[in-house]
mmCIF file of C-alpha atoms in Angstrom:
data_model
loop_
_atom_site.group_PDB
_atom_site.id
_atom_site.type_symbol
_atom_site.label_atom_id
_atom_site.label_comp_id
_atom_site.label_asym_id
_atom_site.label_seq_id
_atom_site.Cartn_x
_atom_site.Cartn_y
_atom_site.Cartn_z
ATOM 1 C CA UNK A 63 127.160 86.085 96.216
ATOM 2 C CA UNK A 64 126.803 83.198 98.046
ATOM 3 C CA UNK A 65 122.625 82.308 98.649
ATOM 4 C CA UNK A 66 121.069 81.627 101.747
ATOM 5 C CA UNK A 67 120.207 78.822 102.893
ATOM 6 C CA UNK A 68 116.420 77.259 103.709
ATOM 7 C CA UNK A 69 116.988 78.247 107.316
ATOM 8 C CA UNK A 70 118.569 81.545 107.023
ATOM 9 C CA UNK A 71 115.616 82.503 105.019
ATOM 10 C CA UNK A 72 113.255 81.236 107.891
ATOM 11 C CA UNK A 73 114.967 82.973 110.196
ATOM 12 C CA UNK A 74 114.568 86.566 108.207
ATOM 13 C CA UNK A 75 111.159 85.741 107.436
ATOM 14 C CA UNK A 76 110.787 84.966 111.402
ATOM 15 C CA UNK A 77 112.286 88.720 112.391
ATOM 16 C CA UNK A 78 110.714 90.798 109.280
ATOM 17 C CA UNK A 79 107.250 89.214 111.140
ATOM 18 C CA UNK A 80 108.487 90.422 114.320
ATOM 19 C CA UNK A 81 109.691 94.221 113.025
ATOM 20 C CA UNK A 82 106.228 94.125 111.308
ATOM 21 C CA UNK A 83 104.578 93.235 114.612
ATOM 22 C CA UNK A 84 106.000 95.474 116.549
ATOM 23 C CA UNK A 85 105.652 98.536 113.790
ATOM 24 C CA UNK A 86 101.888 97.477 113.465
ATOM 25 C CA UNK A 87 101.418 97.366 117.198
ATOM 26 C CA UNK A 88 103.423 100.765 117.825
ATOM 27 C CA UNK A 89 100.787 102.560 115.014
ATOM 28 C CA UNK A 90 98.365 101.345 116.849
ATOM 29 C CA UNK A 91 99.061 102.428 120.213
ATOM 30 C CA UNK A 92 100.151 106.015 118.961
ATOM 31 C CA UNK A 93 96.690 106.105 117.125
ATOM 32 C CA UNK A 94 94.950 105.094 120.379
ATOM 33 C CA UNK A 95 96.703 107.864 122.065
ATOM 34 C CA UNK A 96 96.331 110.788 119.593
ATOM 35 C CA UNK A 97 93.060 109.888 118.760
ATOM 36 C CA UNK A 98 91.207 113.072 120.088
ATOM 37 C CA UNK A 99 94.567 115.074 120.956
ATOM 38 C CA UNK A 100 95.722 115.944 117.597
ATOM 39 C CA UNK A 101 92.087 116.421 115.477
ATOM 40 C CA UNK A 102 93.416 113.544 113.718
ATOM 41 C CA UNK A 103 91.052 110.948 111.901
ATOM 42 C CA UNK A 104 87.880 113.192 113.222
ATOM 43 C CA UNK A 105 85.868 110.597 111.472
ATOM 44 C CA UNK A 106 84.684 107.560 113.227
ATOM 45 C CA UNK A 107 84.757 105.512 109.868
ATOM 46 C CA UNK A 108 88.578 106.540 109.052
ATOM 47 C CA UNK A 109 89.655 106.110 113.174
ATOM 48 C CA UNK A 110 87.949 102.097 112.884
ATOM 49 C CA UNK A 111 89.567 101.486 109.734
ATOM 50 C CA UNK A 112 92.524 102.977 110.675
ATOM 51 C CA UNK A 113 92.614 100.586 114.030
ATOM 52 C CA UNK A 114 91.401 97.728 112.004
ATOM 53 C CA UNK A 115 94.314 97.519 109.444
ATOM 54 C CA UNK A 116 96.673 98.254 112.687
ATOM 55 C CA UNK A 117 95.570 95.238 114.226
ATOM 56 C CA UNK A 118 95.389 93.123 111.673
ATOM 57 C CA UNK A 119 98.869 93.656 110.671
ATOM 58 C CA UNK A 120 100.189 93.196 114.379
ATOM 59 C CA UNK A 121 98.485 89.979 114.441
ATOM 60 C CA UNK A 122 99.743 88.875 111.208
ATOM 61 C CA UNK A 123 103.650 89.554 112.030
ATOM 62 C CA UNK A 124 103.409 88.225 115.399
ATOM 63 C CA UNK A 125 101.363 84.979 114.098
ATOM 64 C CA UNK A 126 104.222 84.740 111.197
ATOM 65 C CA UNK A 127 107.330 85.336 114.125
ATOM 66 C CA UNK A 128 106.115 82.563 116.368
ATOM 67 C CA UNK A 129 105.168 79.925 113.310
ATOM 68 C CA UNK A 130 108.587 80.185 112.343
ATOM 69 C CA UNK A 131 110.337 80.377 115.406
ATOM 70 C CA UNK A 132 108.454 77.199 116.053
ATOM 71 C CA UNK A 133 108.986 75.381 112.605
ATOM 72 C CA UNK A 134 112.702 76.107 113.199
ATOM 73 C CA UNK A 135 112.820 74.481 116.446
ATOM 74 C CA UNK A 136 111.355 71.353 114.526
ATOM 75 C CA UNK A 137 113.928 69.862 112.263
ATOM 76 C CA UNK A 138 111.365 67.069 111.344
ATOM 77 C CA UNK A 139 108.983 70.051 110.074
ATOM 78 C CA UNK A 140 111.822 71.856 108.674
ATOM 79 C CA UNK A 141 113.029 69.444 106.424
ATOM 80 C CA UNK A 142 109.612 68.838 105.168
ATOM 81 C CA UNK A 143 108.548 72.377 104.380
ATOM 82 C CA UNK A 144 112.289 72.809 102.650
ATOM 83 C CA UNK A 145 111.592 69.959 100.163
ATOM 84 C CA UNK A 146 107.853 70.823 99.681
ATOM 85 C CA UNK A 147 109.020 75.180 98.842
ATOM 86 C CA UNK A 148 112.142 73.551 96.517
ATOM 87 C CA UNK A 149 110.283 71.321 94.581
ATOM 88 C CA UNK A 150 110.450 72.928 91.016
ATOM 89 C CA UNK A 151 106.536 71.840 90.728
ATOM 90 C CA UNK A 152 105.105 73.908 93.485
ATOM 91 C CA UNK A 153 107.676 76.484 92.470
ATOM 92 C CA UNK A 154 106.016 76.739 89.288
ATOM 93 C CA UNK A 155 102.377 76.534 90.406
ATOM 94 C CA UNK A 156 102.682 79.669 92.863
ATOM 95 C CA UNK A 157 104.680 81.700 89.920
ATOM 96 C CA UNK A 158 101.761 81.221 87.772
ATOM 97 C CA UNK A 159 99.110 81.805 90.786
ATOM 98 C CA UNK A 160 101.183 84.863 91.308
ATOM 99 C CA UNK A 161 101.351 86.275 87.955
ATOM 100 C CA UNK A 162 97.436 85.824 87.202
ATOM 101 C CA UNK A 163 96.520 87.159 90.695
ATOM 102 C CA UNK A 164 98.612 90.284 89.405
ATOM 103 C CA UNK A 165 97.052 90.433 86.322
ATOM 104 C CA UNK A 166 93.485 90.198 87.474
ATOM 105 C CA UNK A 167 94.112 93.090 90.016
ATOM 106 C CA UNK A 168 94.774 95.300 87.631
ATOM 107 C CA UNK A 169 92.316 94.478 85.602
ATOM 108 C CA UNK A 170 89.689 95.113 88.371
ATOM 109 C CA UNK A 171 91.107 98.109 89.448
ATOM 110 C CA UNK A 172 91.410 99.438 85.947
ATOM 111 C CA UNK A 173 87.992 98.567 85.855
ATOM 112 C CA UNK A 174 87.196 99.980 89.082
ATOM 113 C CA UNK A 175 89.053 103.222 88.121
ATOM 114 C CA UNK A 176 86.297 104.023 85.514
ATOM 115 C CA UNK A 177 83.283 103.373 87.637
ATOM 116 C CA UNK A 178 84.537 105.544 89.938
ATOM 117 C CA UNK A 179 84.384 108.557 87.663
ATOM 118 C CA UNK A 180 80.771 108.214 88.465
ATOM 119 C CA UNK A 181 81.393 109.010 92.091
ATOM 120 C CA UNK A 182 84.974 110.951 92.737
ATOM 121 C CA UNK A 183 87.185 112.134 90.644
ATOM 122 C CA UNK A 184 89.865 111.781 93.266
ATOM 123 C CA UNK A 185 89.192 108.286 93.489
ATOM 124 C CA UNK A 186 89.408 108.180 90.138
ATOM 125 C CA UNK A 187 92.778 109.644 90.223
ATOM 126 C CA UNK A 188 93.980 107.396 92.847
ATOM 127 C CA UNK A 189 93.100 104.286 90.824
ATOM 128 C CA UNK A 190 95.032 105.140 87.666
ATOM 129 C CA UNK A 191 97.847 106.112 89.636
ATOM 130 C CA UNK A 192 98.118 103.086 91.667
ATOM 131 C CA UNK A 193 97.815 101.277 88.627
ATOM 132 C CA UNK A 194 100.728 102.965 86.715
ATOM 133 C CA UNK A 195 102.721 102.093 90.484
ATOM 134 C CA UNK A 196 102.290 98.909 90.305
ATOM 135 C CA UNK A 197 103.109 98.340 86.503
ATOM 136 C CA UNK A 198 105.540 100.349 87.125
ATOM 137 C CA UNK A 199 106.768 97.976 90.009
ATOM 138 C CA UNK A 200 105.939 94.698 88.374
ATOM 139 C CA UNK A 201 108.733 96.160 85.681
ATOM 140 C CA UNK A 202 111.197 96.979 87.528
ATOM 141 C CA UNK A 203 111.154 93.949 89.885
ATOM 142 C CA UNK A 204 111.073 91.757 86.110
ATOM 143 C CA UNK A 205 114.160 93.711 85.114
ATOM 144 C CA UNK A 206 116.174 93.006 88.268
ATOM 145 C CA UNK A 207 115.223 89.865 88.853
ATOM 146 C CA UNK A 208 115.867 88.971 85.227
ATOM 147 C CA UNK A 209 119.503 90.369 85.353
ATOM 148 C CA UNK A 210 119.908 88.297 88.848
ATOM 149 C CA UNK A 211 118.842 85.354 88.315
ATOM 150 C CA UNK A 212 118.878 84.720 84.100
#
């Protein structure tokens, strides 16, 4: 399989922003709408959250589509931002950022998961099992990309 290059992989980071944008911003209009009609999210706290998380995302895929779209109509800014995310050094740094910021959330949310036995069981529950999904992710993700790339 032949890889892609630098500025294919801008260009499917640039349109995964914009189908994230566009998701985002469709949730959030069909929340707007249904609001009251279907007796969903009765609670103000869940409806603001909800809304909050909708627009946040929308913002973030459209801010990621239109940085890209406009670093790929730079070639001087391209080129630069190709050698600085292929240097083996940076590479490196942001593996190992990535790893202990992995490690430290589950830590805190296995840590998490027991002080909330003091409040909800069902948040309780929730915590262990998102910790078992994302071990369980973080193993299969090491697996393939060990048999890809090793």
């Amino acid at each position: 399989m032949k890889p892609l290059t630098y500025t294919a992989r801008k260009r499917f980071t640039m349109y995964l922003g914009l189908i994230e944008g566009i998701v985002a911003l469709c949730i959030l209009l069909a929340g707007t709408v249904c609001h009251g009609t279907l007796g969903l999210m009765q609670s103000g706290a869940t409806f603001s959250s909800f809304m909050g998380i909708s627009a946040g995302m929308t913002g973030a895929g459209f801010g990621i589509f239109f940085q890209t779209r406009r670093l790929l109509h730079d070639p001087k800014r391209l080129q630069a931002c190709e050698i600085r995310d292929m240097d083996e050094r940076n590479q490196y740094i942001a593996s190992q950022s990535a790893n202990l910021a992995f490690w430290t959330s589950m830590v805190l949310t296995y840590i998490a998961s027991f002080f909330s036995l003091f409040f909800s069981t069902a948040l309780y529950m929730f915590l262990c099992i998102q910790l078992l999904v994302m071990l369980a992710l973080y193993l299969i993700f090491a697996r393939v990309i060990g048999r890809l790339f090793c």
